[in-house]
Short mmCIF file of C-alpha atoms in Angstrom, two decimals:
data_model
loop_
_atom_site.label_atom_id
_atom_site.label_comp_id
_atom_site.label_asym_id
_atom_site.label_seq_id
_atom_site.Cartn_x
_atom_site.Cartn_y
_atom_site.Cartn_z
CA MET A 1 27.88 2.74 -31.66
CA GLU A 2 28.71 5.96 -29.50
CA GLN A 3 25.60 5.11 -27.29
CA GLN A 4 27.15 1.63 -26.41
CA ILE A 5 30.33 3.07 -25.94
CA LYS A 6 28.70 5.93 -23.57
CA GLU A 7 27.06 2.98 -21.26
CA LEU A 8 30.47 0.79 -21.32
CA ILE A 9 32.49 3.86 -20.04
CA VAL A 10 29.74 4.67 -17.28
CA GLU A 11 29.16 1.01 -16.06
CA ALA A 12 32.83 -0.13 -16.76
CA LEU A 13 34.66 2.79 -14.64
CA MET A 14 31.37 2.55 -12.28
CA LEU A 15 30.84 6.36 -12.53
CA ASP A 16 27.64 6.55 -10.66
CA ASP A 17 26.96 10.56 -10.99
CA VAL A 18 26.95 10.44 -14.70
CA ARG A 19 24.62 9.26 -16.89
CA PRO A 20 24.97 7.93 -20.89
CA GLU A 21 23.12 10.92 -22.21
CA ASP A 22 25.40 13.33 -19.93
CA ILE A 23 28.25 12.78 -22.24
CA ASP A 24 28.85 14.74 -24.91
CA SER A 25 30.26 12.35 -27.83
CA ASP A 26 32.42 15.79 -29.19
CA ALA A 27 34.41 16.47 -25.79
CA PRO A 28 37.51 15.19 -24.27
CA LEU A 29 37.47 11.92 -22.52
CA PHE A 30 40.46 12.83 -20.45
CA VAL A 31 41.57 15.55 -18.38
CA THR A 32 39.04 17.85 -19.54
CA GLY A 33 35.94 16.52 -20.03
CA LEU A 34 35.11 13.08 -18.04
CA GLY A 35 38.22 13.71 -16.35
CA LEU A 36 39.39 10.26 -16.87
CA ASP A 37 43.26 9.12 -16.36
CA SER A 38 45.50 6.43 -18.03
CA ILE A 39 44.65 3.69 -15.20
CA ASP A 40 40.57 4.22 -16.36
CA ALA A 41 41.74 4.07 -20.16
CA LEU A 42 43.25 0.96 -19.45
CA GLU A 43 39.79 -0.44 -17.98
CA LEU A 44 38.13 1.11 -20.71
CA ALA A 45 40.16 -0.89 -23.18
CA MET A 46 39.78 -4.16 -21.29
CA ALA A 47 36.21 -3.22 -21.10
CA ILE A 48 35.91 -2.84 -24.94
CA ASP A 49 38.17 -5.89 -26.02
CA LYS A 50 35.67 -8.17 -23.65
CA LYS A 51 32.68 -6.74 -25.01
CA PHE A 52 33.82 -5.95 -28.81
CA GLY A 53 36.15 -8.39 -29.32
CA VAL A 54 38.19 -5.66 -29.74
CA ARG A 55 41.86 -5.16 -28.80
CA ILE A 56 44.02 -1.65 -27.91
CA ARG A 57 47.20 -1.78 -27.45
CA ALA A 58 48.92 0.10 -24.94
CA ASP A 59 51.25 0.78 -27.18
CA ASP A 60 49.58 1.88 -30.13
CA GLU A 61 50.78 5.07 -31.37
CA GLN A 62 46.61 6.35 -32.33
CA ASN A 63 45.69 5.99 -28.74
CA LYS A 64 45.74 9.79 -27.96
CA HIS A 65 43.70 10.05 -31.02
CA ILE A 66 41.34 6.55 -30.10
CA PHE A 67 40.60 7.73 -27.11
CA ALA A 68 40.19 11.82 -27.60
CA ASN A 69 36.45 11.34 -27.42
CA VAL A 70 33.16 9.10 -27.50
CA LYS A 71 32.85 9.69 -31.47
CA ASN A 72 36.44 8.57 -32.08
CA LEU A 73 36.48 5.02 -29.92
CA ALA A 74 32.71 3.79 -31.21
CA GLY A 75 34.59 4.79 -34.69
CA TYR A 76 37.85 2.63 -34.06
CA VAL A 77 35.60 -0.31 -32.12
CA GLN A 78 33.38 -0.17 -35.12
CA GLN A 79 36.15 -0.37 -37.65
CA HIS A 80 37.98 -3.26 -35.85
CA LYS A 81 35.36 -5.45 -34.50
CA SER A 82 34.72 -9.09 -35.06
CA LYS A 83 32.84 -9.53 -38.34
#
């Protein structure tokens, strides 16, 4: 799942200078690490909904934790994706 999330990040956010294998699963996605911003989070949430059928609400209190790194995001998607 982590590899799929990494590929989705690169594809959905059009990160031409980043390869999925360059993304550390434990590294922060925002500010430091990949340096993503809130617009990237929105685009990524929409891509996750489209690909996995997992909706991440903008007002979810857990968003900071969910989007902290690839490992957390993959775990959340795995736990909530359509069976």
